[in-house]
Coordinates of N, CA and C in Angstrom, one line a residue:
M1 N -52.6 23.7 -65.5 CA -52.3 24.8 -64.6 C -50.9 25.3 -64.6
T2 N -50.4 26.5 -65.2 CA -48.8 26.8 -65.5 C -48.3 27.2 -64.3
L3 N -47.1 26.9 -64.3 CA -46.2 27.2 -63.0 C -46.3 28.6 -62.5
Q4 N -46.7 29.5 -63.2 CA -47.0 31.1 -62.7 C -48.4 31.1 -62.0
R5 N -49.2 30.4 -62.8 CA -50.5 30.4 -62.0 C -50.6 29.5 -60.6
K6 N -49.7 28.6 -60.7 CA -49.7 27.6 -59.6 C -49.1 28.6 -58.2
T7 N -48.0 29.2 -58.5 CA -47.1 30.2 -57.6 C -48.1 31.4 -57.3
K8 N -48.8 32.1 -58.1 CA -49.8 32.7 -57.6 C -50.9 32.5 -56.6
K9 N -51.2 31.2 -57.2 CA -52.0 30.6 -56.3 C -51.7 30.3 -54.7
G10 N -50.4 29.6 -55.1 CA -49.8 29.6 -53.7 C -49.5 30.8 -52.9
D11 N -49.2 32.0 -53.4 CA -48.7 33.1 -52.9 C -50.0 33.4 -52.2
A12 N -51.1 33.3 -53.0 CA -52.4 34.2 -52.3 C -52.7 33.1 -50.9
F13 N -52.5 31.8 -51.1 CA -52.7 31.2 -49.8 C -51.7 31.3 -48.6
R14 N -50.5 31.6 -49.0 CA -49.4 32.1 -48.0 C -49.7 33.3 -47.2
D15 N -50.2 34.4 -48.3 CA -50.8 35.6 -47.7 C -51.9 35.5 -46.8
N16 N -52.9 34.6 -47.1 CA -54.1 34.2 -46.2 C -53.5 33.9 -44.9
V17 N -52.7 33.0 -44.5 CA -52.2 32.5 -43.5 C -51.8 33.6 -42.8
A18 N -50.7 34.3 -43.3 CA -50.2 35.5 -42.9 C -51.0 36.2 -42.2
A19 N -52.0 36.4 -42.8 CA -53.1 37.5 -42.5 C -54.0 36.9 -41.2
L20 N -54.1 35.8 -41.2 CA -54.6 35.0 -40.1 C -54.1 35.0 -39.0
L21 N -52.7 34.8 -39.1 CA -51.6 35.0 -37.9 C -51.8 36.3 -37.3
R22 N -51.5 37.5 -38.4 CA -51.7 38.8 -37.6 C -52.9 39.1 -36.8
A23 N -54.2 38.4 -37.4 CA -55.4 38.8 -36.7 C -55.5 38.1 -35.2
A24 N -54.8 37.0 -35.4 CA -54.8 35.9 -34.2 C -53.8 36.9 -33.1
G25 N -53.0 37.6 -33.5 CA -52.1 38.3 -32.7 C -50.7 38.1 -32.7
F26 N -50.2 37.2 -33.4 CA -48.9 37.1 -33.9 C -48.1 38.6 -34.3
A27 N -47.0 38.7 -33.9 CA -46.0 39.9 -34.1 C -45.1 39.8 -35.1
S28 N -44.7 40.6 -35.9 CA -43.7 40.6 -36.7 C -43.8 39.4 -37.8
V29 N -45.0 39.4 -38.3 CA -45.3 38.3 -39.2 C -44.8 38.8 -40.7
E30 N -43.8 37.9 -41.0 CA -43.0 38.3 -42.3 C -43.3 37.2 -43.3
I31 N -43.1 37.5 -44.6 CA -43.5 36.5 -45.5 C -42.2 36.4 -46.3
E32 N -41.6 35.3 -46.8 CA -40.5 34.8 -47.6 C -39.4 35.2 -47.0
R33 N -38.9 34.6 -45.5 CA -37.7 35.0 -45.1 C -36.8 34.0 -45.0
S34 N -35.8 34.4 -45.2 CA -34.2 33.5 -45.4 C -33.9 33.1 -44.0
V35 N -33.8 31.9 -43.5 CA -33.3 32.0 -41.9 C -32.5 30.5 -42.3
H36 N -31.3 30.7 -42.0 CA -30.1 29.7 -41.7 C -30.0 29.4 -43.3
F37 N -30.5 27.9 -43.9 CA -30.3 27.3 -45.2 C -31.6 27.7 -45.8
K38 N -32.6 28.0 -45.3 CA -33.9 27.7 -45.9 C -34.8 28.9 -46.0
N39 N -35.6 29.1 -47.2 CA -36.6 30.2 -47.3 C -37.6 29.6 -46.9
I40 N -38.2 30.3 -45.7 CA -39.7 30.1 -45.2 C -40.8 31.0 -45.6
D41 N -42.0 30.3 -45.8 CA -42.7 31.2 -46.4 C -43.3 32.2 -45.4
I42 N -43.2 31.8 -43.9 CA -44.0 33.0 -43.0 C -43.2 32.9 -41.8
Q43 N -42.9 34.1 -41.2 CA -42.2 33.8 -39.9 C -42.8 34.9 -39.0
G44 N -43.2 34.2 -37.7 CA -44.0 35.2 -37.0 C -43.5 35.0 -35.6
V45 N -44.1 35.7 -34.7 CA -43.3 35.7 -33.3 C -44.6 35.8 -32.5
W46 N -44.6 34.7 -31.6 CA -46.0 34.8 -30.4 C -45.2 35.7 -29.0
K47 N -45.9 36.2 -29.0 CA -45.5 37.1 -27.5 C -46.6 36.8 -26.3
H48 N -47.4 36.4 -26.8 CA -48.9 36.3 -25.5 C -48.5 35.1 -24.8
N49 N -48.7 35.1 -23.5 CA -48.8 33.9 -22.5 C -47.5 33.1 -22.8
A50 N -46.4 33.7 -23.1 CA -45.1 33.2 -23.4 C -44.2 33.4 -22.0
I51 N -44.2 32.3 -21.1 CA -43.6 32.7 -19.9 C -42.1 32.9 -19.9
D52 N -41.6 32.2 -20.9 CA -40.3 32.0 -21.2 C -39.6 33.1 -22.1
G53 N -40.6 34.0 -22.7 CA -40.2 34.9 -23.8 C -41.2 34.6 -24.8
P54 N -40.6 35.6 -26.0 CA -41.4 35.3 -27.3 C -41.1 34.0 -28.0
L55 N -41.8 33.6 -28.7 CA -41.6 32.1 -29.4 C -41.7 32.4 -31.1
T56 N -40.6 32.4 -31.8 CA -40.7 32.2 -33.2 C -41.0 31.1 -33.9
F57 N -42.0 31.4 -34.9 CA -42.3 30.2 -35.8 C -41.8 30.2 -37.0
A58 N -41.6 29.1 -37.6 CA -41.4 29.2 -39.0 C -42.5 28.3 -39.8
I59 N -43.2 29.0 -40.8 CA -44.4 28.4 -41.2 C -44.3 28.1 -42.6
E60 N -44.5 26.9 -43.0 CA -44.7 26.5 -44.5 C -46.1 26.0 -44.9
T61 N -46.3 26.8 -45.9 CA -47.8 26.8 -46.4 C -47.9 25.9 -47.9
K62 N -48.9 25.1 -47.9 CA -49.0 24.4 -49.1 C -50.6 24.5 -49.7
D63 N -50.5 24.7 -50.8 CA -51.9 24.9 -51.3 C -52.1 23.7 -52.5
Y64 N -52.3 22.6 -51.9 CA -52.2 21.5 -52.7 C -53.7 21.3 -53.1
S65 N -54.2 20.9 -54.7 CA -55.4 20.7 -54.6 C -55.7 19.3 -54.4
K66 N -54.9 18.5 -54.0 CA -55.2 17.0 -53.6 C -54.9 17.0 -52.4
T67 N -54.9 15.5 -51.4 CA -54.1 15.6 -50.3 C -52.7 15.7 -50.1
L68 N -52.3 16.5 -49.2 CA -50.8 16.6 -49.4 C -50.3 15.3 -49.0
P69 N -49.1 14.7 -49.8 CA -48.5 13.4 -49.5 C -47.6 13.5 -48.4
L70 N -47.3 12.4 -48.0 CA -46.0 11.9 -47.2 C -44.9 12.5 -47.5
E71 N -44.5 12.5 -48.9 CA -43.3 12.9 -49.2 C -43.1 14.5 -48.8
A72 N -44.2 15.4 -49.2 CA -44.1 16.7 -48.6 C -43.9 17.0 -47.3
C73 N -44.5 15.9 -46.3 CA -44.8 16.0 -44.9 C -43.2 15.5 -44.5
S74 N -42.5 14.5 -45.3 CA -41.3 14.2 -44.7 C -40.2 15.3 -45.0
L75 N -40.3 16.0 -46.0 CA -39.3 17.1 -46.5 C -39.4 18.1 -45.5
F76 N -40.8 18.2 -45.1 CA -40.9 19.6 -44.0 C -40.4 18.9 -42.8
C77 N -40.3 17.7 -42.3 CA -39.6 17.3 -41.1 C -38.3 17.4 -41.2
A78 N -37.5 17.3 -42.3 CA -36.1 17.2 -42.5 C -36.0 18.6 -42.3
Q79 N -36.4 19.7 -43.5 CA -35.9 20.8 -43.1 C -36.4 22.0 -42.1
Y80 N -37.3 21.8 -41.9 CA -37.7 22.5 -40.5 C -37.5 22.1 -39.3
G81 N -37.2 20.5 -39.1 CA -36.9 19.8 -38.0 C -35.3 20.6 -37.6
D82 N -34.4 20.7 -38.8 CA -33.1 21.2 -38.4 C -33.1 22.5 -38.1
L83 N -34.1 23.5 -38.5 CA -34.2 24.7 -38.1 C -34.4 24.8 -36.7
V84 N -35.6 24.1 -36.0 CA -35.9 24.0 -34.8 C -34.7 23.5 -33.8
A85 N -34.0 22.4 -34.2 CA -32.7 21.6 -33.8 C -31.8 22.8 -33.5
A86 N -31.7 23.4 -34.6 CA -30.5 24.5 -34.5 C -30.7 25.7 -33.9
G87 N -32.0 25.9 -33.4 CA -32.1 27.1 -32.5 C -32.6 28.4 -33.0
K88 N -32.8 27.8 -34.7 CA -33.1 29.2 -35.5 C -34.5 30.0 -35.5
V89 N -35.4 28.8 -35.0 CA -36.9 29.1 -34.8 C -37.2 28.1 -33.4
D90 N -38.3 28.4 -32.7 CA -38.4 27.9 -31.6 C -39.4 26.8 -32.1
R91 N -40.4 27.0 -33.0 CA -41.5 26.1 -33.7 C -41.7 26.3 -34.9
A92 N -42.2 25.1 -35.5 CA -42.3 25.1 -37.0 C -43.8 24.4 -37.3
W93 N -44.5 24.8 -38.1 CA -45.8 24.5 -38.6 C -45.9 24.4 -40.1
L94 N -46.4 23.2 -40.5 CA -46.8 23.2 -41.9 C -48.3 23.3 -42.0
I95 N -48.7 24.3 -42.8 CA -50.3 24.6 -43.1 C -50.8 24.1 -44.2
S96 N -51.6 23.4 -44.6 CA -52.1 22.9 -45.8 C -53.6 23.3 -46.0
H97 N -53.6 23.8 -47.3 CA -55.0 24.3 -47.4 C -56.2 23.3 -47.5
G98 N -55.7 22.0 -47.9 CA -56.5 21.0 -47.6 C -56.1 20.0 -47.1
E99 N -56.5 18.5 -46.9 CA -56.3 17.4 -46.1 C -54.9 17.2 -46.2
I100 N -54.5 16.6 -45.0 CA -52.9 16.0 -45.0 C -53.2 14.4 -44.9
S101 N -52.4 13.9 -45.8 CA -52.4 12.3 -45.4 C -52.3 11.9 -44.2
G102 N -52.9 10.8 -43.8 CA -52.7 10.2 -42.4 C -51.4 9.9 -42.1
K103 N -50.7 9.1 -43.2 CA -49.1 9.0 -42.9 C -48.2 10.3 -42.9
G104 N -48.4 11.1 -43.4 CA -47.7 12.5 -43.4 C -47.8 13.0 -41.7
V105 N -49.4 13.0 -41.4 CA -49.5 13.5 -40.4 C -48.8 12.9 -39.2
S106 N -48.9 11.5 -39.3 CA -48.1 10.6 -38.5 C -46.5 11.0 -38.5
A107 N -45.9 11.3 -39.7 CA -44.5 11.2 -39.7 C -44.0 12.7 -39.2
I108 N -44.9 13.7 -39.2 CA -44.9 15.0 -38.4 C -44.8 14.9 -37.1
R109 N -46.0 14.1 -36.4 CA -46.5 14.3 -35.1 C -45.6 13.2 -34.2
S110 N -44.9 12.1 -35.2 CA -44.2 11.0 -34.4 C -42.6 11.2 -34.4
S111 N -42.4 12.6 -35.0 CA -40.8 13.0 -35.4 C -40.0 13.3 -34.1
P112 N -38.9 12.6 -34.1 CA -38.0 12.6 -33.0 C -37.9 14.3 -32.7
Q113 N -37.7 15.1 -33.7 CA -37.7 16.5 -33.6 C -39.1 17.1 -32.8
K114 N -39.1 17.6 -31.8 CA -40.5 18.2 -31.1 C -40.5 19.6 -31.5
N115 N -41.3 20.5 -31.4 CA -42.1 21.5 -31.8 C -42.3 21.7 -33.1
I116 N -42.6 20.6 -33.9 CA -43.0 20.8 -35.2 C -44.3 20.0 -35.3
D117 N -45.3 20.8 -36.0 CA -46.6 20.3 -36.1 C -47.0 20.4 -37.5
C118 N -48.6 20.1 -37.9 CA -48.9 20.2 -39.0 C -50.6 20.5 -39.0
F119 N -51.2 21.3 -39.8 CA -52.6 21.6 -39.3 C -53.1 21.7 -40.9
T120 N -54.7 21.6 -41.2 CA -55.1 22.3 -42.1 C -55.3 23.8 -41.9
F121 N -55.8 24.5 -42.8 CA -56.2 26.0 -42.8 C -57.4 25.9 -41.6
A122 N -58.1 25.1 -41.9 CA -59.3 25.0 -40.9 C -59.3 24.6 -39.5
E123 N -58.0 23.8 -39.4 CA -57.7 23.2 -38.1 C -56.9 24.4 -37.5
L124 N -56.1 25.3 -38.3 CA -55.3 26.2 -37.7 C -56.5 27.4 -36.9
Q125 N -57.5 27.7 -37.9 CA -58.3 28.6 -37.7 C -59.0 28.3 -36.2
R126 N -59.2 27.3 -36.1 CA -60.2 26.6 -34.6 C -58.9 26.8 -33.7
K127 N -57.7 26.5 -33.8 CA -56.9 26.5 -33.1 C -56.3 27.9 -32.4
L128 N -56.3 28.7 -33.5 CA -55.8 30.0 -33.2 C -57.0 31.1 -32.5
F129 N -58.1 30.7 -32.6 CA -59.2 31.3 -32.3 C -60.0 30.8 -31.1
G130 N -59.6 29.4 -30.8 CA -60.0 28.5 -29.7 C -61.7 28.2 -29.8
I131 N -62.2 28.3 -31.0 CA -63.6 28.4 -31.3 C -64.2 26.7 -30.7
D132 N -63.5 25.8 -30.8 CA -64.0 24.5 -30.3 C -64.2 24.5 -28.9
A133 N -63.2 25.2 -28.2 CA -63.6 25.4 -26.8 C -64.8 26.4 -26.4
Y134 N -64.7 27.3 -27.4 CA -65.9 28.1 -27.0 C -67.0 27.7 -27.4
L135 N -67.1 26.7 -28.4 CA -68.6 26.3 -28.5 C -68.7 24.9 -27.5
A136 N -67.9 24.4 -27.3 CA -67.9 23.4 -25.7 C -68.6 24.2 -24.7
D137 N -67.9 25.2 -24.2 CA -68.4 26.2 -23.2 C -69.9 26.5 -23.3
L138 N -70.3 27.0 -24.5 CA -71.6 27.3 -24.6 C -72.4 26.2 -24.5
A139 N -72.3 25.0 -25.2 CA -73.0 23.8 -25.0 C -73.3 23.7 -23.3
E140 N -72.2 23.5 -22.7 CA -72.2 23.1 -21.4 C -73.2 24.1 -20.5
N141 N -72.9 25.6 -20.9 CA -73.5 26.6 -19.9 C -74.9 26.8 -20.6
Y142 N -75.3 26.5 -21.6 CA -76.5 27.3 -22.1 C -77.1 25.6 -23.0
P143 N -77.4 24.9 -22.0 CA -78.3 23.5 -23.1 C -79.4 24.2 -23.6
L144 N -79.6 23.3 -24.5 CA -80.8 23.4 -25.4 C -82.0 22.6 -24.6
P145 N -83.3 23.2 -24.8 CA -84.1 22.6 -24.1 C -84.4 21.1 -24.6
C146 N -85.0 20.0 -23.7 CA -85.1 18.8 -24.0 C -85.8 18.8 -25.5
G147 N -85.3 17.9 -26.2 CA -86.1 17.6 -27.5 C -85.4 18.4 -28.5
V148 N -84.8 19.7 -28.4 CA -84.1 20.4 -29.5 C -83.1 19.9 -29.8
F149 N -82.7 19.8 -31.2 CA -81.2 19.3 -31.2 C -80.8 20.2 -32.6
L150 N -79.7 20.4 -32.8 CA -78.9 21.3 -34.0 C -78.5 20.2 -34.9
D151 N -78.5 20.3 -36.1 CA -78.0 19.5 -37.2 C -76.4 19.2 -36.8
G152 N -75.7 18.3 -36.8 CA -74.5 18.1 -36.7 C -74.0 17.7 -35.1
W153 N -75.0 18.2 -34.3 CA -74.4 18.1 -32.7 C -74.9 16.9 -31.7

């Protein structure tokens, strides 16, 4: 795949993530923003249920065809962790189209820099729209008759 095709594919994924954030209620969602020393893929502001005011998010998107490696996650920690530490943004997320290596997830979530995290695109959708809590509530409040099972539950 040529660099131009990879860039278009990555841009399309970035645009999908931005659209998802807008649909979830993020305000001022902008792509390709320059913040401090870093060009970030997406910047969005979350105003809902923020007791201490709006929260600004810097989001890095990765559309890898394979598992996102530790090296990409470590680079995210260093660059975006610095943005959070400097107070340029309140939170930073790494969003991957596919799986993220276990070591990469551990590196981000165990980083001494707080307020950075990573999700796959599917995990982000579930997190933003609360589908897991919704399904758990349905299962608790509307149990299936005895002997009736749903595949995968």
